[in-house]
């Protein structure tokens, strides 16, 4: 009888232990369960529910700009679409974009030559996240049940909002903070380097497709002064929202820029050969430079903008910003953020 009672008591103790262990295990599992979704507010004020992890990203519209954003955040390997047809045809696009995101040539196109969305390709690819800067594109993608975050960069201060949002969206908050600290540090450094240049000694700069008398991006009215120059088009815009500026030959002759910065070698050759430009100081001095295009065109809205400032300063005042210092800046940016180490020859090519 005593033996029987002992066995029963032992059995009850074992049941209690197992029950307690199971209960503890179940509670722990509940407490550590990771959320499967999260909510963000994009730059259009839209509330977007996203999966906890983003593994495939589609970029639409301003693909070059958006790719650069994603690549700078260290997520270039998640882009799942090729660039726009016009970019793909450009040798300069393939030259560097495919270094930062080698999978791109094997990815489907999400937009056609005229910008239309190739929805069949998009739905087949099943991106976890779609990035755009266009409200109409946002609506079109959202109507198909896709997760869309709309970004914006119309003012300089939008940089912080845009990068901070991407940090949250891509689970890269630490990278976002790092980049913004870098951005501010570079702008502060540029201001220190140029603060002693007298106003009468500052060089006048024309940027854009000069042979067609257009300045396509208002952001140049920011990075030219930051580099210590005077943008000849700065007072010709009717408002801050006027992105593209069209002027005349007479305007250009009156401005008489000391330096011209153009988008391509072809554009440079066109200006050099056209006798209408012959008397302009920049042409006479041979001070016509082609803006670098690495992850994106440096004269446009791009995370490379701090390098745009330093490169422009190098062309305007090489005694202030030397080739050696500029090379160090370029090397650091792409190695640190885009995780690609350029050779000395590649950096020399970018600078020149």
Coordinates of C-alpha atoms in Angstrom, one line a residue:
X1 CA 0.0 0.0 0.0
X2 CA 2.8 2.4 0.9
X3 CA 4.6 1.5 -2.3
X4 CA 1.4 2.2 -4.3
X5 CA 1.0 5.6 -2.6
X6 CA 4.6 6.5 -3.3
X7 CA 4.1 5.6 -7.0
X8 CA 1.0 7.8 -7.2
X9 CA 2.8 10.7 -5.5
X10 CA 5.7 10.4 -7.9
X11 CA 3.3 10.3 -10.9
X12 CA 1.5 13.5 -9.7
X13 CA 4.8 15.3 -9.2
X14 CA 5.9 14.4 -12.7
X15 CA 2.6 15.6 -14.1
X16 CA 3.0 18.9 -12.3
X17 CA 6.6 19.3 -13.7
X18 CA 5.5 18.6 -17.3
X19 CA 2.5 20.9 -17.0
X20 CA 4.6 23.7 -15.6
X21 CA 7.3 23.2 -18.2
X22 CA 4.8 23.2 -21.1
X23 CA 3.1 26.3 -19.7
X24 CA 6.4 28.1 -19.4
X25 CA 7.4 27.1 -22.9
X26 CA 4.0 28.2 -24.4
X27 CA 4.2 31.6 -22.6
X28 CA 7.7 32.2 -23.9
X29 CA 6.7 31.4 -27.4
X30 CA 3.8 33.9 -27.2
X31 CA 6.0 36.6 -25.8
X32 CA 8.7 36.3 -28.5
X33 CA 6.5 35.9 -31.5
X34 CA 7.5 38.4 -34.1
X35 CA 4.9 40.6 -35.8
X36 CA 4.1 39.8 -39.4
X37 CA 3.1 43.3 -40.5
X38 CA 3.8 46.9 -39.6
X39 CA 2.3 50.3 -40.6
X40 CA 4.1 53.4 -42.0
X41 CA 3.0 56.8 -43.2
X42 CA 4.6 57.7 -46.5
X43 CA 5.5 61.2 -47.8
X44 CA 2.1 61.6 -49.5
X45 CA 0.4 61.1 -46.1
X46 CA -0.8 57.6 -46.9
X47 CA -0.9 54.9 -44.3
X48 CA 0.7 51.7 -45.7
X49 CA 0.8 48.3 -44.2
X50 CA 4.0 46.4 -45.0
X51 CA 5.3 43.0 -44.3
X52 CA 7.8 42.8 -41.4
X53 CA 10.6 41.9 -43.8
X54 CA 11.1 43.4 -47.3
X55 CA 12.9 41.0 -49.6
X56 CA 11.8 42.3 -53.1
X57 CA 11.6 45.9 -54.1
X58 CA 10.2 47.4 -57.3
X59 CA 11.1 50.9 -58.4
X60 CA 8.8 53.0 -60.7
X61 CA 9.0 56.3 -62.5
X62 CA 12.2 58.0 -61.3
X63 CA 13.9 54.6 -61.3
X64 CA 17.5 56.0 -61.3
X65 CA 16.8 58.1 -58.2
X66 CA 14.9 55.4 -56.3
X67 CA 17.5 52.8 -57.1
X68 CA 20.2 55.1 -55.6
X69 CA 18.1 55.6 -52.5
X70 CA 17.7 51.8 -52.0
X71 CA 21.4 51.1 -52.8
X72 CA 22.6 53.8 -50.4
X73 CA 20.5 52.1 -47.7
X74 CA 22.4 48.9 -48.3
X75 CA 19.5 47.1 -49.9
X76 CA 20.4 47.2 -53.6
X77 CA 20.4 43.4 -53.8
X78 CA 16.6 43.5 -53.2
X79 CA 15.7 45.6 -56.3
X80 CA 13.8 43.2 -58.6
X81 CA 13.3 45.2 -61.8
X82 CA 15.5 46.5 -64.6
X83 CA 15.8 50.2 -65.3
X84 CA 13.7 52.2 -67.7
X85 CA 14.4 51.6 -71.4
X86 CA 16.2 54.9 -71.9
X87 CA 18.5 54.2 -69.0
X88 CA 19.3 50.6 -70.1
X89 CA 20.4 51.9 -73.5
X90 CA 22.8 54.3 -71.8
X91 CA 26.3 52.9 -71.4
X92 CA 26.8 55.0 -68.3
X93 CA 23.8 53.3 -66.6
X94 CA 25.2 49.8 -67.0
X95 CA 28.7 51.0 -66.2
X96 CA 28.0 51.6 -62.5
X97 CA 24.4 50.5 -61.7
X98 CA 25.3 46.9 -62.4
X99 CA 28.2 47.1 -60.0
X100 CA 26.0 48.2 -57.2
X101 CA 23.1 45.8 -58.1
X102 CA 24.5 43.0 -60.2
X103 CA 21.1 41.2 -60.5
X104 CA 19.5 44.0 -62.5
X105 CA 20.3 42.7 -66.0
X106 CA 18.4 39.5 -65.2
X107 CA 15.4 41.3 -63.8
X108 CA 12.2 42.0 -65.8
X109 CA 11.3 45.5 -66.9
X110 CA 8.4 47.1 -65.0
X111 CA 7.9 50.0 -67.4
X112 CA 7.9 50.3 -71.2
X113 CA 9.5 52.9 -73.4
X114 CA 6.7 55.4 -73.0
X115 CA 6.5 54.9 -69.2
X116 CA 3.5 52.6 -69.1
X117 CA 3.5 50.0 -66.3
X118 CA 4.0 46.5 -67.5
X119 CA 1.6 45.1 -64.9
X120 CA 1.9 41.5 -66.0
X121 CA 5.6 41.6 -65.2
X122 CA 5.1 43.4 -61.9
X123 CA 2.5 40.9 -60.7
X124 CA 4.6 38.0 -61.8
X125 CA 7.6 39.3 -59.8
X126 CA 5.5 39.9 -56.7
X127 CA 7.5 42.7 -55.1
X128 CA 7.0 43.1 -51.3
X129 CA 7.4 46.9 -51.8
X130 CA 6.9 49.3 -54.6
X131 CA 8.6 52.7 -54.5
X132 CA 7.5 55.7 -56.6
X133 CA 7.4 59.5 -56.6
X134 CA 4.3 59.8 -58.7
X135 CA 0.7 59.9 -57.3
X136 CA -0.8 58.4 -60.5
X137 CA 1.6 55.5 -60.5
X138 CA 0.9 55.0 -56.8
X139 CA -2.8 54.7 -57.5
X140 CA -2.3 52.3 -60.4
X141 CA -0.1 50.0 -58.4
X142 CA -2.3 50.2 -55.3
X143 CA -5.3 49.2 -57.3
X144 CA -3.6 45.9 -58.0
X145 CA -3.2 45.2 -54.3
X146 CA 0.5 46.0 -54.2
X147 CA 2.2 47.7 -51.3
X148 CA 3.3 51.2 -52.4
X149 CA 5.3 53.8 -50.5
X150 CA 5.4 57.2 -52.2
X151 CA 8.5 59.3 -51.7
X152 CA 9.2 63.0 -52.4
X153 CA 12.2 65.2 -52.8
X154 CA 11.2 68.7 -53.9
X155 CA 13.0 70.7 -51.3
X156 CA 16.4 70.3 -49.7
X157 CA 14.9 69.6 -46.3
X158 CA 13.0 66.6 -47.8
X159 CA 16.3 64.6 -47.8
X160 CA 15.9 64.0 -44.1
X161 CA 12.3 63.0 -44.3
X162 CA 12.9 60.7 -47.3
X163 CA 15.9 58.9 -45.8
X164 CA 14.3 58.6 -42.4
X165 CA 11.2 57.0 -43.9
X166 CA 13.3 54.6 -46.0
X167 CA 15.2 53.6 -42.9
X168 CA 11.9 52.6 -41.2
X169 CA 10.5 50.9 -44.4
X170 CA 13.7 48.9 -45.0
X171 CA 14.5 48.2 -41.4
X172 CA 17.7 50.2 -41.8
X173 CA 17.2 53.0 -39.2
X174 CA 20.9 52.9 -38.3
X175 CA 21.9 53.4 -41.9
X176 CA 19.5 56.3 -42.3
X177 CA 21.0 58.0 -39.2
X178 CA 24.5 57.4 -40.5
X179 CA 23.7 58.8 -43.9
X180 CA 22.1 61.9 -42.6
X181 CA 25.0 62.6 -40.3
X182 CA 27.3 62.2 -43.3
X183 CA 25.2 64.5 -45.4
X184 CA 25.2 67.3 -42.8
X185 CA 28.9 66.9 -42.1
X186 CA 29.7 67.2 -45.8
X187 CA 27.5 70.3 -46.2
X188 CA 29.1 71.9 -43.2
X189 CA 32.6 71.1 -44.5
X190 CA 31.7 72.7 -47.9
X191 CA 30.5 75.9 -46.1
X192 CA 33.8 76.1 -44.2
X193 CA 35.9 75.6 -47.3
X194 CA 34.1 78.4 -49.3
X195 CA 33.3 80.9 -46.6
X196 CA 36.3 83.1 -47.4
X197 CA 35.6 83.4 -51.1
X198 CA 34.7 87.0 -51.8
X199 CA 31.4 87.6 -53.6
X200 CA 33.2 89.3 -56.5
X201 CA 35.5 86.3 -56.9
X202 CA 32.8 83.7 -57.0
X203 CA 32.5 82.0 -60.4
X204 CA 29.2 82.1 -62.4
X205 CA 28.0 78.6 -63.3
X206 CA 25.5 77.4 -66.0
X207 CA 24.2 73.9 -65.6
X208 CA 22.0 71.8 -67.8
X209 CA 21.4 71.1 -71.5
X210 CA 22.9 74.4 -72.5
X211 CA 22.7 73.9 -76.2
X212 CA 18.9 73.7 -75.8
X213 CA 18.8 76.5 -73.2
X214 CA 17.3 74.4 -70.4
X215 CA 18.1 73.9 -66.8
X216 CA 16.1 70.8 -65.9
X217 CA 16.5 70.5 -62.1
X218 CA 15.9 73.2 -59.5
X219 CA 18.1 71.3 -57.1
X220 CA 21.1 72.8 -58.9
X221 CA 20.2 76.2 -57.4
X222 CA 21.2 74.6 -54.1
X223 CA 24.4 72.6 -54.9
X224 CA 26.0 75.3 -57.0
X225 CA 26.0 77.9 -54.2
X226 CA 27.0 75.2 -51.7
X227 CA 30.1 74.7 -53.8
X228 CA 30.9 78.4 -53.7
X229 CA 29.5 79.3 -57.1
X230 CA 26.8 81.5 -58.4
X231 CA 24.1 79.9 -60.5
X232 CA 23.3 82.1 -63.5
X233 CA 19.7 80.7 -63.5
X234 CA 18.9 81.2 -59.9
X235 CA 16.9 84.5 -60.3
X236 CA 15.1 83.4 -63.4
X237 CA 12.6 81.0 -61.9
X238 CA 9.0 82.2 -61.2
X239 CA 8.7 80.0 -58.1
X240 CA 10.2 77.2 -56.1
X241 CA 7.9 74.7 -57.7
X242 CA 9.1 75.5 -61.2
X243 CA 11.3 72.5 -61.8
X244 CA 12.5 73.0 -65.4
X245 CA 13.7 76.4 -66.6
X246 CA 13.8 77.4 -70.3
X247 CA 15.8 80.5 -71.3
X248 CA 17.2 82.1 -74.4
X249 CA 20.6 82.5 -76.1
X250 CA 20.3 86.2 -75.2
X251 CA 20.0 85.3 -71.6
X252 CA 23.0 83.1 -71.7
X253 CA 25.1 85.8 -73.4
X254 CA 24.1 88.3 -70.8
X255 CA 24.9 85.9 -67.9
X256 CA 28.3 85.0 -69.5
X257 CA 29.1 82.1 -67.2
X258 CA 32.6 81.4 -66.2
X259 CA 31.9 77.7 -66.0
X260 CA 29.5 75.4 -67.8
X261 CA 28.4 72.0 -66.4
X262 CA 26.7 69.7 -68.9
X263 CA 25.1 66.3 -68.8
X264 CA 27.2 64.4 -71.4
X265 CA 30.3 64.5 -73.6
X266 CA 28.0 64.9 -76.6
X267 CA 26.5 68.1 -75.1
X268 CA 30.0 69.4 -74.4
X269 CA 31.1 68.9 -78.0
X270 CA 27.9 70.5 -79.3
X271 CA 28.5 73.7 -77.2
X272 CA 32.2 73.8 -78.2
X273 CA 31.4 73.6 -81.9
X274 CA 28.5 76.0 -82.0
X275 CA 29.9 79.4 -82.9
X276 CA 27.0 81.2 -81.1
X277 CA 28.7 80.2 -77.8
X278 CA 32.2 81.2 -78.9
X279 CA 32.4 84.5 -77.0
X280 CA 31.2 83.1 -73.6
X281 CA 34.0 83.0 -71.0
X282 CA 33.5 79.3 -70.1
X283 CA 33.9 78.4 -73.8
X284 CA 37.0 80.6 -74.3
X285 CA 38.6 79.2 -71.1
X286 CA 37.7 75.6 -71.9
X287 CA 35.8 75.4 -68.6
X288 CA 33.1 73.0 -69.7
X289 CA 32.7 70.0 -67.5
X290 CA 30.5 66.8 -67.8
X291 CA 28.6 66.1 -64.6
X292 CA 29.4 62.6 -63.3
X293 CA 26.8 59.8 -63.6
X294 CA 27.6 57.0 -61.2
X295 CA 24.6 55.5 -59.3
X296 CA 22.7 58.4 -60.8
X297 CA 23.3 61.8 -62.4
X298 CA 25.0 63.9 -59.8
X299 CA 23.2 67.1 -60.9
X300 CA 19.8 65.5 -60.2
X301 CA 18.2 64.5 -56.9
X302 CA 20.4 61.7 -55.6
X303 CA 22.0 60.6 -52.4
X304 CA 25.3 61.4 -54.1
X305 CA 24.5 65.1 -53.7
X306 CA 27.3 65.8 -51.2
X307 CA 29.8 64.5 -53.7
X308 CA 28.2 66.8 -56.3
X309 CA 29.1 69.8 -54.1
X310 CA 32.7 68.7 -53.6
X311 CA 33.1 67.8 -57.3
X312 CA 31.8 71.2 -58.4
X313 CA 34.0 73.0 -55.9
X314 CA 37.0 71.0 -57.4
X315 CA 36.1 72.4 -60.9
X316 CA 35.6 76.0 -59.6
X317 CA 38.3 76.2 -57.0
X318 CA 40.8 73.3 -57.3
X319 CA 43.1 75.1 -54.9
X320 CA 40.4 74.6 -52.2
X321 CA 39.1 71.1 -53.2
X322 CA 42.0 69.1 -54.6
X323 CA 41.8 66.0 -56.6
X324 CA 43.3 64.0 -53.8
X325 CA 40.7 65.1 -51.2
X326 CA 37.9 64.6 -53.7
X327 CA 39.1 61.1 -54.5
X328 CA 39.0 60.3 -50.8
X329 CA 35.5 61.5 -50.5
X330 CA 34.3 59.5 -53.4
X331 CA 36.0 56.3 -52.2
X332 CA 34.5 56.6 -48.8
X333 CA 30.9 57.2 -49.9
X334 CA 30.7 54.2 -52.3
X335 CA 32.6 51.9 -50.0
X336 CA 30.7 52.9 -46.9
X337 CA 27.2 53.1 -48.2
X338 CA 26.9 51.2 -51.5
X339 CA 29.5 48.6 -50.4
X340 CA 31.6 48.9 -53.5
X341 CA 35.3 49.7 -53.6
X342 CA 36.3 51.7 -56.6
X343 CA 39.8 51.5 -58.0
X344 CA 42.0 54.5 -58.3
X345 CA 41.5 54.5 -62.1
X346 CA 37.7 54.4 -61.7
X347 CA 37.8 57.3 -59.3
X348 CA 40.1 59.3 -61.6
X349 CA 37.6 58.7 -64.4
X350 CA 34.7 59.9 -62.2
X351 CA 36.5 63.1 -61.3
X352 CA 37.5 64.0 -64.8

